[in-house]
XYZ file of C-alpha atoms in Angstrom:
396
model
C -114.868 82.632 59.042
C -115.052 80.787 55.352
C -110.613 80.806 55.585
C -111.214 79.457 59.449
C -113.487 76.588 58.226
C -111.153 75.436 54.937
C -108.404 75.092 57.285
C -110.515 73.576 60.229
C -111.358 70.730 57.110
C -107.947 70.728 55.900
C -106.271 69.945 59.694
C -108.845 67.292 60.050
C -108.573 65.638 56.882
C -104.490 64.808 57.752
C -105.126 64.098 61.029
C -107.498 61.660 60.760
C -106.392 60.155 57.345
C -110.130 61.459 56.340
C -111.131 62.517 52.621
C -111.956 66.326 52.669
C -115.585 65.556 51.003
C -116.997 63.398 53.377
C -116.403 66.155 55.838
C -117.595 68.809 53.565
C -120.844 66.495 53.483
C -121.114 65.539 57.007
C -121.046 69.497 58.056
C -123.816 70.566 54.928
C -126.041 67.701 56.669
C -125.352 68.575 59.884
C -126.333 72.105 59.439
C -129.436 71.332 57.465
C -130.087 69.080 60.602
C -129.549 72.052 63.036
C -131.989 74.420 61.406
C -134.876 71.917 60.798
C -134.441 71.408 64.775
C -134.649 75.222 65.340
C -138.063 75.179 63.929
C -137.503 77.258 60.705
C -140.497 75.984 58.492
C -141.175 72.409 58.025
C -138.987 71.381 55.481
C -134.652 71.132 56.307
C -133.224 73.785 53.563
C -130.253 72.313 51.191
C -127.222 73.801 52.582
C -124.362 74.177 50.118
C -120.210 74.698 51.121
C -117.818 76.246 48.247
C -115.341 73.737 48.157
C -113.182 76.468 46.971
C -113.835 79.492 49.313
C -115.867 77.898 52.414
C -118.897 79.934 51.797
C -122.119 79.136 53.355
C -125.345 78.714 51.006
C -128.801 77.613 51.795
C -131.821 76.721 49.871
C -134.863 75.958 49.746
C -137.351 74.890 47.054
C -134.725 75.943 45.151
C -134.617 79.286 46.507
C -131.479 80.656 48.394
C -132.064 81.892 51.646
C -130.112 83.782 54.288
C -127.632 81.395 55.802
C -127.874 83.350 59.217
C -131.597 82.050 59.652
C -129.549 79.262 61.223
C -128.408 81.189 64.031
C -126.254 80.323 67.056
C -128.608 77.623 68.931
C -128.465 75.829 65.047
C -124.558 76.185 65.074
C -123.686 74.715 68.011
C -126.185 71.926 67.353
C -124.079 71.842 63.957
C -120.623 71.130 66.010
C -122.204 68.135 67.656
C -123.451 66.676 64.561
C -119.723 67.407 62.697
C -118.096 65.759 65.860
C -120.027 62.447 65.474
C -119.564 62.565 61.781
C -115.713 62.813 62.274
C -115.712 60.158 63.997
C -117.809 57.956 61.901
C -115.492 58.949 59.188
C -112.713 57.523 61.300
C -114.043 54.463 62.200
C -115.112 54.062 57.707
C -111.107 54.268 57.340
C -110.324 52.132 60.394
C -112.286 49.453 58.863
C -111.794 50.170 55.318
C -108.062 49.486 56.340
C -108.551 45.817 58.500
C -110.865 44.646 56.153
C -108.235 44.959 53.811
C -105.389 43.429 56.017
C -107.893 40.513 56.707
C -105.858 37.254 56.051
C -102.711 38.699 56.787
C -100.153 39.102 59.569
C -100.192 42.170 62.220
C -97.593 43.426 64.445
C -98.964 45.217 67.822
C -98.107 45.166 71.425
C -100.195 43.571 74.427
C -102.602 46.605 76.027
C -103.926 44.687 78.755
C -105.681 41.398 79.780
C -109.653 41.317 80.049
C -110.157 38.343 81.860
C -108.526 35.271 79.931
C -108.414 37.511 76.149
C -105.698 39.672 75.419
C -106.215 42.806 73.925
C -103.760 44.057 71.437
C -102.631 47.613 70.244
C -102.502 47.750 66.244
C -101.619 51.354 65.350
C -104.625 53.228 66.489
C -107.073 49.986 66.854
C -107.822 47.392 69.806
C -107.798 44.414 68.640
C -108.839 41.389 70.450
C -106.898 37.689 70.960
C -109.565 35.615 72.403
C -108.705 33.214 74.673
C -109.750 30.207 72.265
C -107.654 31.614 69.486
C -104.595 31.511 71.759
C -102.393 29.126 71.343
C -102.090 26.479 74.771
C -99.049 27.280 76.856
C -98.190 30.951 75.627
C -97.877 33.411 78.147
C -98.221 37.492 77.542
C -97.525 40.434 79.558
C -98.348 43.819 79.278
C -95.934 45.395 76.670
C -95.062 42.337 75.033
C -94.277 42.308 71.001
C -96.967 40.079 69.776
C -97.282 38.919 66.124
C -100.594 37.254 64.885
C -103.359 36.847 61.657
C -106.377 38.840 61.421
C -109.605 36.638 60.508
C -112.435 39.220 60.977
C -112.990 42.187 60.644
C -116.614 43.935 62.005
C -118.444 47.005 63.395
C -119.955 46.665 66.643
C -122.265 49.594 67.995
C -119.722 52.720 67.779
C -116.526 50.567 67.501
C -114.474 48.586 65.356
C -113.925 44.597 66.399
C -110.051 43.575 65.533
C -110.141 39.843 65.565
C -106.601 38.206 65.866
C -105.529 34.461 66.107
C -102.268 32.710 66.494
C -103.724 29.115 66.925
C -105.379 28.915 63.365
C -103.492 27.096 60.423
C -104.113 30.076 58.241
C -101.410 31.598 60.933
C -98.595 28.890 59.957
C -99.222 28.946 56.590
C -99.114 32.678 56.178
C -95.572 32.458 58.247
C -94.604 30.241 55.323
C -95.800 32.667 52.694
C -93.616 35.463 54.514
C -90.276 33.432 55.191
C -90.527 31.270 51.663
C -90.688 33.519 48.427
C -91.135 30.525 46.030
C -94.247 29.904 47.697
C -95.030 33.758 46.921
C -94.126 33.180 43.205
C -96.140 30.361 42.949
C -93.352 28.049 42.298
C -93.827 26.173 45.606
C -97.909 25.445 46.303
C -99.141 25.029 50.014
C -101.395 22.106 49.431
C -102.664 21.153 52.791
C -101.741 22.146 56.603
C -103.386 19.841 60.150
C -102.376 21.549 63.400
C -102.741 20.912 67.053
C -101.543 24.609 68.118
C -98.713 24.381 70.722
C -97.637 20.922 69.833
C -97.234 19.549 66.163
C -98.061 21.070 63.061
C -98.212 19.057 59.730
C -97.606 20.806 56.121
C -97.956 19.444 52.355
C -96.107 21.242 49.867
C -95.595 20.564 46.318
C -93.543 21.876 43.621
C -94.692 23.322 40.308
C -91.312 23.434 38.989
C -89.661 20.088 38.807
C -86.681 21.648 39.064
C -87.556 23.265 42.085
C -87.088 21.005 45.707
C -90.425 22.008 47.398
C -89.461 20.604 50.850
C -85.812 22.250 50.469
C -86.976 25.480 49.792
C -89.519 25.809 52.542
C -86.458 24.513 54.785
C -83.839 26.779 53.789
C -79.887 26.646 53.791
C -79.333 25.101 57.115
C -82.817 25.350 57.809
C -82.807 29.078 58.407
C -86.551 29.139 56.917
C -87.886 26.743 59.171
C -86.166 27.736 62.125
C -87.448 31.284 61.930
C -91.484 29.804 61.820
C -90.592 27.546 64.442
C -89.398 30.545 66.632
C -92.363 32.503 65.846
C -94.375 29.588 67.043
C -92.394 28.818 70.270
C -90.947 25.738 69.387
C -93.810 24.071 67.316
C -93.288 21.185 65.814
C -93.598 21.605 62.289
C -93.229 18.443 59.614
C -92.498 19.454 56.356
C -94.230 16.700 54.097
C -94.218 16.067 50.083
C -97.390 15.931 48.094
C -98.571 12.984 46.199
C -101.873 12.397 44.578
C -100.869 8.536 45.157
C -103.132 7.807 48.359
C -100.514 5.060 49.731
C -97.474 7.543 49.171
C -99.756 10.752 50.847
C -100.572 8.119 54.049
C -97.314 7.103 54.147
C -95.596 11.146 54.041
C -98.158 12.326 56.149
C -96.868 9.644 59.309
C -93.427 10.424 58.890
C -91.138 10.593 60.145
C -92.155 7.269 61.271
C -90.959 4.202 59.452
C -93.466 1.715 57.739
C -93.570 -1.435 56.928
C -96.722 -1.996 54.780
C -99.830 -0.516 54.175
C -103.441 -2.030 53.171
C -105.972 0.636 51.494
C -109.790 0.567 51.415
C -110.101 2.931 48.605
C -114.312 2.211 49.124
C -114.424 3.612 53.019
C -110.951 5.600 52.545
C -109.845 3.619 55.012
C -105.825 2.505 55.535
C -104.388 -0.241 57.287
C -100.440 0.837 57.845
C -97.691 -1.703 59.885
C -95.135 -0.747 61.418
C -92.202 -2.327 63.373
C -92.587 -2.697 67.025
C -89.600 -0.036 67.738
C -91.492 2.767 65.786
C -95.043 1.969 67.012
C -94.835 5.310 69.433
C -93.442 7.051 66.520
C -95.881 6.768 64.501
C -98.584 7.125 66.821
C -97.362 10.071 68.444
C -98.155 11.545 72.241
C -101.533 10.879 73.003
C -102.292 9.462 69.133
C -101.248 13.156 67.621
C -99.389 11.755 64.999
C -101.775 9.751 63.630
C -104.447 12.335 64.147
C -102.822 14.787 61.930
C -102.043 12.162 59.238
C -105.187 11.293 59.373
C -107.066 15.044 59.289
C -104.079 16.004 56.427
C -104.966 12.771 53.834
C -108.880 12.731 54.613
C -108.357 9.087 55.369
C -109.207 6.976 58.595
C -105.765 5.863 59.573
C -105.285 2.754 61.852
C -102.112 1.447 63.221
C -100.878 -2.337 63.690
C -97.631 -3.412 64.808
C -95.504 -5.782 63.183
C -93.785 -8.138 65.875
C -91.370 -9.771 63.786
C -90.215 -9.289 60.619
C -90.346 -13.379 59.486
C -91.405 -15.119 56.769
C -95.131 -15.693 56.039
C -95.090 -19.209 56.161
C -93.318 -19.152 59.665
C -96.835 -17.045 60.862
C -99.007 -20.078 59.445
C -101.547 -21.739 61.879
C -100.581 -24.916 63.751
C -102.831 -27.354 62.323
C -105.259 -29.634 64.511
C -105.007 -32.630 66.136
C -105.775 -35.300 63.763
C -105.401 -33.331 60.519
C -102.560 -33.223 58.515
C -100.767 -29.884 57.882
C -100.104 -29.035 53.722
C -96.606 -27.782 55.933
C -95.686 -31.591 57.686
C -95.329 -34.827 55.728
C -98.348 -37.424 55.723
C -97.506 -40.738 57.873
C -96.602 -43.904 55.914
C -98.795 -46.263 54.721
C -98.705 -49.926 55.727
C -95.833 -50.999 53.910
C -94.130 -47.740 52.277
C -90.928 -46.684 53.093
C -91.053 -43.862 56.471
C -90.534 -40.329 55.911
C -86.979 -39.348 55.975
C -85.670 -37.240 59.192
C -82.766 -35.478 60.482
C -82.011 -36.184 63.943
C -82.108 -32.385 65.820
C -78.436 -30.491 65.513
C -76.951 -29.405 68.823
C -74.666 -26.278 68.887
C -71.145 -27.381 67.717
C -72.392 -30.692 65.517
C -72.544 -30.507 61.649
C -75.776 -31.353 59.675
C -75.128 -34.745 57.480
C -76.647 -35.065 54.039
C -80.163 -36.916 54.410
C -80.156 -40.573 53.246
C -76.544 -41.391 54.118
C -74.250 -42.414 57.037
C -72.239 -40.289 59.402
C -68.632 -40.691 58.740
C -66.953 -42.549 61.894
C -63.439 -41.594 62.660
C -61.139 -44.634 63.283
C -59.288 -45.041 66.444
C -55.499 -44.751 66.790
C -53.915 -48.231 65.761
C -56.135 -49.832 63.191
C -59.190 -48.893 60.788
C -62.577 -48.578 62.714
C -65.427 -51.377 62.181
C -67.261 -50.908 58.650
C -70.501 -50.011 58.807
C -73.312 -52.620 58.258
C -74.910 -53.348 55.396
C -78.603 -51.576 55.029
C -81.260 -54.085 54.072
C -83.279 -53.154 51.104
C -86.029 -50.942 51.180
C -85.068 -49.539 54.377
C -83.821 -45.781 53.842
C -80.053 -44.542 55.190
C -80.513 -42.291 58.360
C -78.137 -40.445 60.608
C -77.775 -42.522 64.118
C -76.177 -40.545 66.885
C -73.616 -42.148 67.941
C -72.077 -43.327 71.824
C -69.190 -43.879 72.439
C -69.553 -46.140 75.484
C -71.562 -48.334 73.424
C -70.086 -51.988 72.247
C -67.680 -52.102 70.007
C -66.999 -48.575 69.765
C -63.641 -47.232 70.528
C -62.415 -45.533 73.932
């Protein structure tokens, strides 16, 4: 009976991953709980197993006492009791073992579908993908290989709660921990990841190392490190971005890969003003404003968008001024009795633009010099005239 009871422990214990004294325990209380049910005096006796030979001892007040007072009724009351203790023992390891695999990455296989969750087989646990940690557009069936991050852990009545997400950013950036080992070592740091699950995912690395290319290395050789989060993820856009503590240089990473022109920063409200050309406007928006969004959510500052329509110079932007008023930009009208404001006569397509304050050249006709030009009268300035060839005296 004592050899049949070691080995009973013993089989259990590997079987359930179980340490052999918490079921030594859990059978000592449960038999103590059997006899004080059986009526034998007030008090539950102290029952004792030899951890060595499986021998039965009770006592009480100190006193040993003949284990058979237990009798059968008390045994099989005893079996019930060990059962439920077996199984509490299990469900210790069980969560002993999640909580610590919380924060990482679990491989399982879809169980079945409870309305719109998915619950997933992890070695012996059900764990549970609920529907809002799902990411939008991913389909499962029953069977399917299904990677994803455990963020909690808990104990729920008589079972253990598995929670699993693949729509959190803790997902992606574990991915990158797995597929990047200078992030591992340190060398490459993980500074700050915005997602929109399913569509666009944003991530700012730096290097510690400034030897060390923290964008390359999270990209791989031929961008075999990316490629293999972005097939975990379905085809998730993921931007790759470099740090800076520079807020202008961090607003203008975190919209790439969009072009811009300029940006304006209100360091006060942490608020930033960027332009960009007219082609790239979408770009840098992004479907539906995304792109902006997750600049936005990455740098902690409210990001708003102008376009540029033309790239020109500043003064060609300047106000036309009011009627009346004279423009700093246009010359003042003459005074009675100064001298007008020189002007060049407008330049069609094919003419050549004459020095201001002197005569066009006339070419002569063929046969004889042309007509000299009159003299100016003094104090009048030299301006181009067009000239007309049907006019008098001019040549045919």
């Amino acid at each position: 009976m004592n050899g049949e009871l070691l080995r009973l422990i013993d089989s259990i214990s590997r079987d359930k991953a179980i340490n052999k004294e918490v079921i030594f325990q859990g059978i000592e209380q449960a038999l103590a709980t059997a006899a004080k049910k059986r009526g034998v005096e007030d008090d539950a006796p102290e029952v004792r197993i030899d951890r060595e030979n499986g021998q039965i001892r009770a006592f009480r007040n100190g006193v040993e006492i003949d284990p058979t007072i237990l009798g059968r009724i008390a045994a099989q009351a005893a079996k019930q009791v060990i059962i439920q203790k077996i199984r509490e023992a299990e469900r210790d390891v069980v969560y002993s073992d999640f909580e610590a695999r919380k924060g990482d990455i679990v491989h399982g296989n879809v169980l079945r579908l409870e309305g719109p969750h998915i619950v997933v087989s992890v070695g012996k646990v059900e764990a549970i993908l609920l529907r809002g940690d799902q990411v939008p557009g991913e389909t499962f069936r029953i069977g399917d290989r299904i990677r994803a991050f455990v963020y909690d852990v808990e104990k729920k009545g008589q079972k253990i709660r598995v929670c699993l997400t693949r729509a959190s950013s803790d997902f992606v950036r574990r991915l990158f921990e797995l597929e990047v080992p200078e992030i591992t070592d340190q060398t490459v740091v993980i500074r700050q990841i915005s997602r929109e699950p399913g569509y666009r995912t944003k991530v700012a690395v730096d290097s510690t190392n400034d030897r060390v290319d923290a964008v390359g290395a999270c990209v791989g050789v031929r961008g075999s490190r990316i490629k293999a989060i972005v097939d975990e993820l379905n085809g998730e856009k993921v931007d790759i971005i470099r740090w800076s503590d520079d807020p202008e240089a961090m607003v203008k990473n975190a919209l790439k890969p969009a072009e811009i022109a300029h940006i304006e920063l209100d360091r006060e409200n942490r608020h930033a003003q960027v332009y960009v050309m007219k082609d790239k406007l979408s770009l840098a928006i992004g479907k539906g404003g995304q792109n902006v969004r997750l600049a936005s959510k990455m740098t902690g500052w409210e990001i708003d968008i102008v376009e540029v329509v033309e790239d020109r110079p500043e003064e060609a932007n300047a106000p036309p001024a009011a009627e009346g008023a004279v423009s700093s930009e246009a010359p003042a009208p003459a005074a009675a009795g100064e001298a007008a404001p020189e002007t060049t006569a407008p330049i069609s397509e094919g003419e050549s633009q004459t020095p201001s304050g002197t005569a066009p050249e006339l070419s002569a006709p063929a046969g004889g010099p042309g007509p000299e030009p009159a003299p100016t009268p003094p104090g009048e300035p030299l301006a181009p005239k067009p000239i007309d060839p049907r006019a008098e005296g001019s040549p045919e």
